[in-house]
mmCIF file of N, CA, C and O in Angstrom:
data_model
loop_
_atom_site.group_PDB
_atom_site.id
_atom_site.type_symbol
_atom_site.label_atom_id
_atom_site.label_comp_id
_atom_site.label_asym_id
_atom_site.label_seq_id
_atom_site.Cartn_x
_atom_site.Cartn_y
_atom_site.Cartn_z
ATOM 1 N N UNK A 1 128.148 30.075 41.045
ATOM 2 C CA UNK A 1 129.350 31.158 39.780
ATOM 3 C C UNK A 1 129.922 32.804 40.578
ATOM 4 O O UNK A 1 129.086 33.115 41.176
ATOM 5 N N UNK A 2 130.682 32.345 39.628
ATOM 6 C CA UNK A 2 131.557 33.643 40.674
ATOM 7 C C UNK A 2 131.176 35.314 39.820
ATOM 8 O O UNK A 2 130.719 34.780 38.400
ATOM 9 N N UNK A 3 130.928 36.115 40.373
ATOM 10 C CA UNK A 3 130.572 37.316 39.419
ATOM 11 C C UNK A 3 131.652 37.855 38.527
ATOM 12 O O UNK A 3 130.530 38.117 37.893
ATOM 13 N N UNK A 4 132.958 37.679 38.712
ATOM 14 C CA UNK A 4 133.463 37.683 37.195
ATOM 15 C C UNK A 4 133.297 36.855 36.082
ATOM 16 O O UNK A 4 133.057 36.948 35.086
ATOM 17 N N UNK A 5 132.873 35.952 36.345
ATOM 18 C CA UNK A 5 132.664 34.308 35.354
ATOM 19 C C UNK A 5 131.092 34.849 34.937
ATOM 20 O O UNK A 5 130.987 35.083 33.539
ATOM 21 N N UNK A 6 129.992 35.489 35.311
ATOM 22 C CA UNK A 6 128.858 35.052 35.205
ATOM 23 C C UNK A 6 129.008 36.853 34.340
ATOM 24 O O UNK A 6 128.394 36.753 33.056
ATOM 25 N N UNK A 7 129.970 37.532 34.886
ATOM 26 C CA UNK A 7 130.295 39.005 33.585
ATOM 27 C C UNK A 7 130.401 38.721 31.781
ATOM 28 O O UNK A 7 130.085 39.202 31.180
ATOM 29 N N UNK A 8 130.475 37.465 31.516
ATOM 30 C CA UNK A 8 131.054 36.494 30.654
ATOM 31 C C UNK A 8 130.474 36.330 30.268
ATOM 32 O O UNK A 8 130.287 37.128 27.981
ATOM 33 N N UNK A 9 129.360 36.017 30.354
ATOM 34 C CA UNK A 9 126.801 35.719 29.927
ATOM 35 C C UNK A 9 127.158 36.556 29.546
ATOM 36 O O UNK A 9 126.470 36.294 28.680
ATOM 37 N N UNK A 10 127.100 38.279 30.317
ATOM 38 C CA UNK A 10 126.422 39.114 29.628
ATOM 39 C C UNK A 10 127.424 40.361 28.345
ATOM 40 O O UNK A 10 126.886 41.079 28.019
ATOM 41 N N UNK A 11 128.390 39.606 27.523
ATOM 42 C CA UNK A 11 129.173 40.713 26.531
ATOM 43 C C UNK A 11 128.089 40.071 25.310
ATOM 44 O O UNK A 11 128.123 39.329 25.422
ATOM 45 N N UNK A 12 128.128 41.482 25.113
ATOM 46 C CA UNK A 12 127.996 41.620 23.145
ATOM 47 C C UNK A 12 128.617 41.705 22.727
ATOM 48 O O UNK A 12 129.102 42.599 22.435
ATOM 49 N N UNK A 13 128.953 41.383 20.937
ATOM 50 C CA UNK A 13 129.387 41.444 20.339
ATOM 51 C C UNK A 13 129.398 42.283 19.036
ATOM 52 O O UNK A 13 127.770 41.983 18.873
ATOM 53 N N UNK A 14 129.375 43.259 17.930
ATOM 54 C CA UNK A 14 128.343 43.759 17.015
ATOM 55 C C UNK A 14 129.684 43.769 16.118
ATOM 56 O O UNK A 14 131.278 44.383 16.008
ATOM 57 N N UNK A 15 129.244 43.426 14.855
ATOM 58 C CA UNK A 15 130.491 43.452 13.816
ATOM 59 C C UNK A 15 129.673 44.363 12.631
ATOM 60 O O UNK A 15 128.133 44.360 12.198
ATOM 61 N N UNK A 16 129.547 45.731 12.358
ATOM 62 C CA UNK A 16 128.722 46.465 10.710
ATOM 63 C C UNK A 16 130.148 46.699 10.087
ATOM 64 O O UNK A 16 131.178 47.365 10.611
ATOM 65 N N UNK A 17 129.392 46.642 8.921
ATOM 66 C CA UNK A 17 130.122 46.948 6.839
ATOM 67 C C UNK A 17 128.790 47.867 7.173
ATOM 68 O O UNK A 17 127.918 47.557 6.654
ATOM 69 N N UNK A 18 129.492 49.717 6.285
ATOM 70 C CA UNK A 18 128.766 50.172 5.902
ATOM 71 C C UNK A 18 129.511 51.299 5.237
ATOM 72 O O UNK A 18 130.809 51.404 5.346
ATOM 73 N N UNK A 19 129.287 51.982 5.368
ATOM 74 C CA UNK A 19 129.733 53.073 4.860
ATOM 75 C C UNK A 19 129.026 55.344 6.241
ATOM 76 O O UNK A 19 128.372 55.154 6.540
ATOM 77 N N UNK A 20 130.534 55.625 6.006
ATOM 78 C CA UNK A 20 129.905 56.693 6.957
ATOM 79 C C UNK A 20 129.093 58.050 6.286
ATOM 80 O O UNK A 20 129.589 57.849 4.957
ATOM 81 N N UNK A 21 128.521 58.553 6.671
ATOM 82 C CA UNK A 21 126.674 59.406 6.931
ATOM 83 C C UNK A 21 127.914 60.629 6.628
ATOM 84 O O UNK A 21 126.536 61.642 5.032
ATOM 85 N N UNK A 22 128.305 60.488 7.183
ATOM 86 C CA UNK A 22 129.327 62.427 7.203
ATOM 87 C C UNK A 22 130.196 62.329 7.185
ATOM 88 O O UNK A 22 131.309 61.286 8.547
ATOM 89 N N UNK A 23 130.667 63.588 7.587
ATOM 90 C CA UNK A 23 132.994 63.819 8.132
ATOM 91 C C UNK A 23 132.435 63.026 9.846
ATOM 92 O O UNK A 23 131.156 64.063 10.637
ATOM 93 N N UNK A 24 133.825 62.497 9.681
ATOM 94 C CA UNK A 24 133.977 62.348 11.395
ATOM 95 C C UNK A 24 133.813 63.170 12.445
ATOM 96 O O UNK A 24 135.320 64.376 11.810
ATOM 97 N N UNK A 25 133.309 64.037 13.706
ATOM 98 C CA UNK A 25 133.391 64.749 14.849
ATOM 99 C C UNK A 25 134.651 64.358 15.478
ATOM 100 O O UNK A 25 134.010 63.751 15.798
ATOM 101 N N UNK A 26 135.783 64.474 15.681
ATOM 102 C CA UNK A 26 136.666 64.804 16.873
ATOM 103 C C UNK A 26 136.449 66.397 17.902
ATOM 104 O O UNK A 26 136.254 67.314 17.153
ATOM 105 N N UNK A 27 136.447 65.337 18.801
ATOM 106 C CA UNK A 27 136.342 66.688 19.784
ATOM 107 C C UNK A 27 137.002 65.751 21.703
ATOM 108 O O UNK A 27 137.605 64.791 20.966
ATOM 109 N N UNK A 28 137.299 66.665 22.557
ATOM 110 C CA UNK A 28 138.012 66.215 23.339
ATOM 111 C C UNK A 28 137.909 66.728 24.862
ATOM 112 O O UNK A 28 135.880 68.002 24.708
ATOM 113 N N UNK A 29 137.752 65.325 25.298
ATOM 114 C CA UNK A 29 135.721 65.621 27.015
ATOM 115 C C UNK A 29 137.182 66.234 27.820
ATOM 116 O O UNK A 29 138.457 67.512 27.491
ATOM 117 N N UNK A 30 137.086 67.090 28.848
ATOM 118 C CA UNK A 30 137.117 67.945 29.859
ATOM 119 C C UNK A 30 139.071 67.060 30.061
ATOM 120 O O UNK A 30 139.613 68.388 30.384
ATOM 121 N N UNK A 31 139.226 66.381 29.907
ATOM 122 C CA UNK A 31 139.824 65.921 30.716
ATOM 123 C C UNK A 31 141.247 65.732 29.968
ATOM 124 O O UNK A 31 142.484 64.780 29.548
ATOM 125 N N UNK A 32 140.989 66.336 28.178
ATOM 126 C CA UNK A 32 141.921 65.956 27.093
ATOM 127 C C UNK A 32 141.945 64.557 26.194
ATOM 128 O O UNK A 32 142.928 64.568 25.078
ATOM 129 N N UNK A 33 141.137 63.493 26.840
ATOM 130 C CA UNK A 33 140.994 62.283 25.545
ATOM 131 C C UNK A 33 139.957 62.143 24.369
ATOM 132 O O UNK A 33 138.911 63.144 24.183
ATOM 133 N N UNK A 34 140.206 62.625 23.781
ATOM 134 C CA UNK A 34 140.072 62.676 22.508
ATOM 135 C C UNK A 34 139.109 61.707 21.979
ATOM 136 O O UNK A 34 139.124 60.021 22.038
ATOM 137 N N UNK A 35 137.993 61.912 21.368
ATOM 138 C CA UNK A 35 136.922 61.232 21.248
ATOM 139 C C UNK A 35 136.248 61.282 20.013
ATOM 140 O O UNK A 35 136.135 62.396 19.816
ATOM 141 N N UNK A 36 135.574 60.302 18.916
ATOM 142 C CA UNK A 36 135.302 60.681 17.839
ATOM 143 C C UNK A 36 133.748 60.304 17.119
ATOM 144 O O UNK A 36 133.908 58.902 17.855
ATOM 145 N N UNK A 37 132.633 61.118 17.335
ATOM 146 C CA UNK A 37 131.529 60.895 17.091
ATOM 147 C C UNK A 37 131.487 60.826 14.889
ATOM 148 O O UNK A 37 131.682 61.738 14.599
ATOM 149 N N UNK A 38 131.043 59.600 15.014
ATOM 150 C CA UNK A 38 130.294 59.372 13.188
ATOM 151 C C UNK A 38 129.712 58.540 13.080
ATOM 152 O O UNK A 38 128.308 57.569 13.692
ATOM 153 N N UNK A 39 128.128 58.096 12.212
ATOM 154 C CA UNK A 39 127.368 57.558 11.505
ATOM 155 C C UNK A 39 127.178 56.979 10.770
ATOM 156 O O UNK A 39 128.491 57.224 9.758
ATOM 157 N N UNK A 40 126.950 55.731 10.868
ATOM 158 C CA UNK A 40 127.802 54.031 9.371
ATOM 159 C C UNK A 40 126.033 54.650 8.700
ATOM 160 O O UNK A 40 125.511 53.577 10.191
ATOM 161 N N UNK A 41 126.169 53.702 7.597
ATOM 162 C CA UNK A 41 125.078 53.535 7.133
ATOM 163 C C UNK A 41 124.826 51.616 6.637
ATOM 164 O O UNK A 41 126.286 51.552 5.930
ATOM 165 N N UNK A 42 124.091 50.979 7.928
ATOM 166 C CA UNK A 42 124.190 49.670 6.843
ATOM 167 C C UNK A 42 122.950 49.182 6.603
ATOM 168 O O UNK A 42 122.561 50.221 7.146
ATOM 169 N N UNK A 43 123.913 47.988 4.881
ATOM 170 C CA UNK A 43 122.203 48.533 4.541
ATOM 171 C C UNK A 43 122.006 47.019 4.782
ATOM 172 O O UNK A 43 123.187 45.731 5.743
ATOM 173 N N UNK A 44 121.226 45.674 4.235
ATOM 174 C CA UNK A 44 120.145 45.078 5.194
ATOM 175 C C UNK A 44 118.649 44.605 4.183
ATOM 176 O O UNK A 44 118.533 45.433 3.888
ATOM 177 N N UNK A 45 118.637 43.205 4.123
ATOM 178 C CA UNK A 45 117.648 43.175 3.020
ATOM 179 C C UNK A 45 115.938 43.718 3.591
ATOM 180 O O UNK A 45 116.502 43.443 4.572
ATOM 181 N N UNK A 46 115.372 43.351 3.105
ATOM 182 C CA UNK A 46 113.973 43.994 3.416
ATOM 183 C C UNK A 46 112.942 42.507 3.572
ATOM 184 O O UNK A 46 113.674 41.519 3.210
ATOM 185 N N UNK A 47 111.919 42.308 3.092
ATOM 186 C CA UNK A 47 111.190 41.736 3.629
ATOM 187 C C UNK A 47 110.167 41.192 1.737
ATOM 188 O O UNK A 47 110.756 39.822 2.159
ATOM 189 N N UNK A 48 111.164 41.252 0.767
ATOM 190 C CA UNK A 48 111.697 40.366 -0.213
ATOM 191 C C UNK A 48 112.937 40.772 -0.887
ATOM 192 O O UNK A 48 114.364 41.244 0.070
ATOM 193 N N UNK A 49 113.324 39.979 -1.396
ATOM 194 C CA UNK A 49 114.779 38.922 -2.110
ATOM 195 C C UNK A 49 115.032 41.029 -2.814
ATOM 196 O O UNK A 49 116.556 41.756 -2.424
ATOM 197 N N UNK A 50 113.996 41.873 -3.682
ATOM 198 C CA UNK A 50 115.110 43.021 -3.604
ATOM 199 C C UNK A 50 115.142 43.556 -3.646
ATOM 200 O O UNK A 50 115.271 45.535 -3.638
ATOM 201 N N UNK A 51 114.226 43.619 -1.877
ATOM 202 C CA UNK A 51 113.856 44.922 -1.302
ATOM 203 C C UNK A 51 114.972 45.328 -0.634
ATOM 204 O O UNK A 51 115.945 44.009 0.653
ATOM 205 N N UNK A 52 115.939 46.119 0.184
ATOM 206 C CA UNK A 52 117.320 46.746 0.984
ATOM 207 C C UNK A 52 116.561 47.899 1.232
ATOM 208 O O UNK A 52 115.883 48.573 0.840
ATOM 209 N N UNK A 53 116.490 47.418 2.856
ATOM 210 C CA UNK A 53 117.122 48.764 3.673
ATOM 211 C C UNK A 53 117.669 49.624 4.353
ATOM 212 O O UNK A 53 119.305 48.515 4.308
ATOM 213 N N UNK A 54 117.663 50.827 4.400
ATOM 214 C CA UNK A 54 119.465 51.099 5.546
ATOM 215 C C UNK A 54 119.245 51.461 7.502
ATOM 216 O O UNK A 54 117.992 52.024 7.283
ATOM 217 N N UNK A 55 119.753 51.083 8.275
ATOM 218 C CA UNK A 55 119.890 51.678 8.912
ATOM 219 C C UNK A 55 120.905 52.692 9.395
ATOM 220 O O UNK A 55 122.130 52.046 8.977
ATOM 221 N N UNK A 56 120.694 52.734 10.794
ATOM 222 C CA UNK A 56 121.929 54.320 10.739
ATOM 223 C C UNK A 56 122.491 53.741 11.952
ATOM 224 O O UNK A 56 121.659 54.951 12.783
ATOM 225 N N UNK A 57 123.031 53.613 12.489
ATOM 226 C CA UNK A 57 124.646 53.084 13.229
ATOM 227 C C UNK A 57 125.130 54.849 14.091
ATOM 228 O O UNK A 57 125.929 55.065 13.267
ATOM 229 N N UNK A 58 124.225 55.256 15.176
ATOM 230 C CA UNK A 58 125.631 56.113 15.486
ATOM 231 C C UNK A 58 126.521 56.054 16.698
ATOM 232 O O UNK A 58 126.394 55.179 17.146
ATOM 233 N N UNK A 59 127.483 56.158 16.815
ATOM 234 C CA UNK A 59 129.325 55.842 17.298
ATOM 235 C C UNK A 59 129.794 56.723 17.001
ATOM 236 O O UNK A 59 129.503 57.469 16.947
ATOM 237 N N UNK A 60 130.578 56.180 18.775
ATOM 238 C CA UNK A 60 131.978 56.447 18.667
ATOM 239 C C UNK A 60 133.290 55.622 19.081
ATOM 240 O O UNK A 60 133.301 54.735 19.581
ATOM 241 N N UNK A 61 134.229 56.590 19.094
ATOM 242 C CA UNK A 61 135.655 56.131 19.116
ATOM 243 C C UNK A 61 136.151 57.183 20.267
ATOM 244 O O UNK A 61 136.659 58.037 19.503
ATOM 245 N N UNK A 62 137.306 56.213 20.692
ATOM 246 C CA UNK A 62 138.276 56.947 21.708
ATOM 247 C C UNK A 62 139.691 57.213 21.792
ATOM 248 O O UNK A 62 140.316 55.494 21.075
ATOM 249 N N UNK A 63 140.147 57.874 22.046
ATOM 250 C CA UNK A 63 141.704 58.259 22.149
ATOM 251 C C UNK A 63 142.573 57.822 20.449
ATOM 252 O O UNK A 63 142.520 58.999 19.961
ATOM 253 N N UNK A 64 143.331 57.032 20.394
ATOM 254 C CA UNK A 64 144.308 57.060 19.307
ATOM 255 C C UNK A 64 143.138 56.572 17.698
ATOM 256 O O UNK A 64 143.344 57.320 16.511
ATOM 257 N N UNK A 65 142.261 55.713 18.407
ATOM 258 C CA UNK A 65 141.348 55.442 17.033
ATOM 259 C C UNK A 65 140.343 56.346 16.687
ATOM 260 O O UNK A 65 140.352 56.429 15.807
ATOM 261 N N UNK A 66 140.478 56.939 17.086
ATOM 262 C CA UNK A 66 139.186 57.965 17.530
ATOM 263 C C UNK A 66 140.144 59.643 16.413
ATOM 264 O O UNK A 66 139.559 59.366 15.416
ATOM 265 N N UNK A 67 141.137 59.039 16.569
ATOM 266 C CA UNK A 67 142.361 60.845 15.588
ATOM 267 C C UNK A 67 142.015 59.988 14.856
ATOM 268 O O UNK A 67 142.298 60.621 13.303
ATOM 269 N N UNK A 68 142.605 58.634 14.555
ATOM 270 C CA UNK A 68 142.612 57.710 13.141
ATOM 271 C C UNK A 68 141.935 58.395 12.086
ATOM 272 O O UNK A 68 142.125 58.155 10.857
ATOM 273 N N UNK A 69 140.346 57.539 12.454
ATOM 274 C CA UNK A 69 139.042 57.314 11.953
ATOM 275 C C UNK A 69 138.750 58.959 10.917
ATOM 276 O O UNK A 69 139.118 59.159 10.059
ATOM 277 N N UNK A 70 138.833 60.399 12.039
ATOM 278 C CA UNK A 70 138.891 61.681 11.825
ATOM 279 C C UNK A 70 140.503 62.685 11.272
ATOM 280 O O UNK A 70 140.205 62.784 9.821
ATOM 281 N N UNK A 71 141.319 61.108 10.904
ATOM 282 C CA UNK A 71 142.598 62.146 10.129
ATOM 283 C C UNK A 71 141.892 61.717 8.363
ATOM 284 O O UNK A 71 142.209 61.135 7.140
ATOM 285 N N UNK A 72 141.376 60.720 8.814
ATOM 286 C CA UNK A 72 142.208 58.452 6.943
ATOM 287 C C UNK A 72 140.684 58.538 6.411
ATOM 288 O O UNK A 72 140.587 58.500 5.827
ATOM 289 N N UNK A 73 139.407 59.614 7.199
ATOM 290 C CA UNK A 73 137.958 58.972 7.248
ATOM 291 C C UNK A 73 137.190 59.795 6.629
ATOM 292 O O UNK A 73 136.729 60.860 7.295
ATOM 293 N N UNK A 74 136.535 60.047 5.700
ATOM 294 C CA UNK A 74 135.577 61.294 5.270
ATOM 295 C C UNK A 74 134.191 60.829 4.809
ATOM 296 O O UNK A 74 133.928 59.992 5.043
ATOM 297 N N UNK A 75 133.614 61.849 5.244
ATOM 298 C CA UNK A 75 131.581 60.982 4.089
ATOM 299 C C UNK A 75 131.147 59.929 3.158
ATOM 300 O O UNK A 75 132.686 60.263 2.646
ATOM 301 N N UNK A 76 131.102 58.188 2.971
ATOM 302 C CA UNK A 76 131.509 58.234 1.521
ATOM 303 C C UNK A 76 132.350 56.559 2.069
ATOM 304 O O UNK A 76 132.022 55.848 1.180
ATOM 305 N N UNK A 77 133.078 56.881 3.077
ATOM 306 C CA UNK A 77 134.374 56.159 3.179
ATOM 307 C C UNK A 77 133.835 54.800 3.711
ATOM 308 O O UNK A 77 132.283 54.477 5.194
ATOM 309 N N UNK A 78 134.626 53.694 3.541
ATOM 310 C CA UNK A 78 133.254 51.863 3.782
ATOM 311 C C UNK A 78 133.983 52.053 4.467
ATOM 312 O O UNK A 78 135.495 52.333 5.535
ATOM 313 N N UNK A 79 133.893 51.919 5.891
ATOM 314 C CA UNK A 79 134.212 50.508 7.263
ATOM 315 C C UNK A 79 133.928 49.580 7.330
ATOM 316 O O UNK A 79 132.610 49.416 7.602
ATOM 317 N N UNK A 80 134.391 49.333 7.952
ATOM 318 C CA UNK A 80 134.237 47.591 8.783
ATOM 319 C C UNK A 80 134.966 47.821 10.613
ATOM 320 O O UNK A 80 136.029 47.779 11.193
ATOM 321 N N UNK A 81 133.634 47.499 11.120
ATOM 322 C CA UNK A 81 133.566 48.102 12.680
ATOM 323 C C UNK A 81 133.328 47.158 14.009
ATOM 324 O O UNK A 81 132.135 45.932 13.810
ATOM 325 N N UNK A 82 134.305 46.217 14.367
ATOM 326 C CA UNK A 82 133.708 46.079 16.051
ATOM 327 C C UNK A 82 133.982 46.942 17.157
ATOM 328 O O UNK A 82 134.490 47.368 17.120
ATOM 329 N N UNK A 83 132.629 45.783 18.024
ATOM 330 C CA UNK A 83 132.415 46.848 19.029
ATOM 331 C C UNK A 83 131.661 45.760 20.185
ATOM 332 O O UNK A 83 131.336 45.091 20.017
ATOM 333 N N UNK A 84 132.261 46.465 21.346
ATOM 334 C CA UNK A 84 131.368 45.705 22.524
ATOM 335 C C UNK A 84 130.565 46.865 22.860
ATOM 336 O O UNK A 84 130.567 47.796 23.324
#
C-alpha cells in the first residue's frame, strides 16, 4: 500500500458535547496566528445507571474559529466540537 493510503487508516475523529469550564482565552502566536485555549466538561455515565462522571477535556482552536469562540462563548456555554 502507498504511504498516502496508509495514513488514512490512522485517522481518529472525536465529537464532544459539553459546557465550557471557564471563559476561552485568546492568544496570538509570534507569527500573528490567533489561538484559543479552553476546557470542556463532558458528562458520561458511571458504573451504575444513576451515577454520572465528568471528564474535563483541554482543547485549542485556531485562526477564525479561535476568534469566533472567544467572541461568542463564555463559561457555562454549551458547545459541540468535532476534531481530528
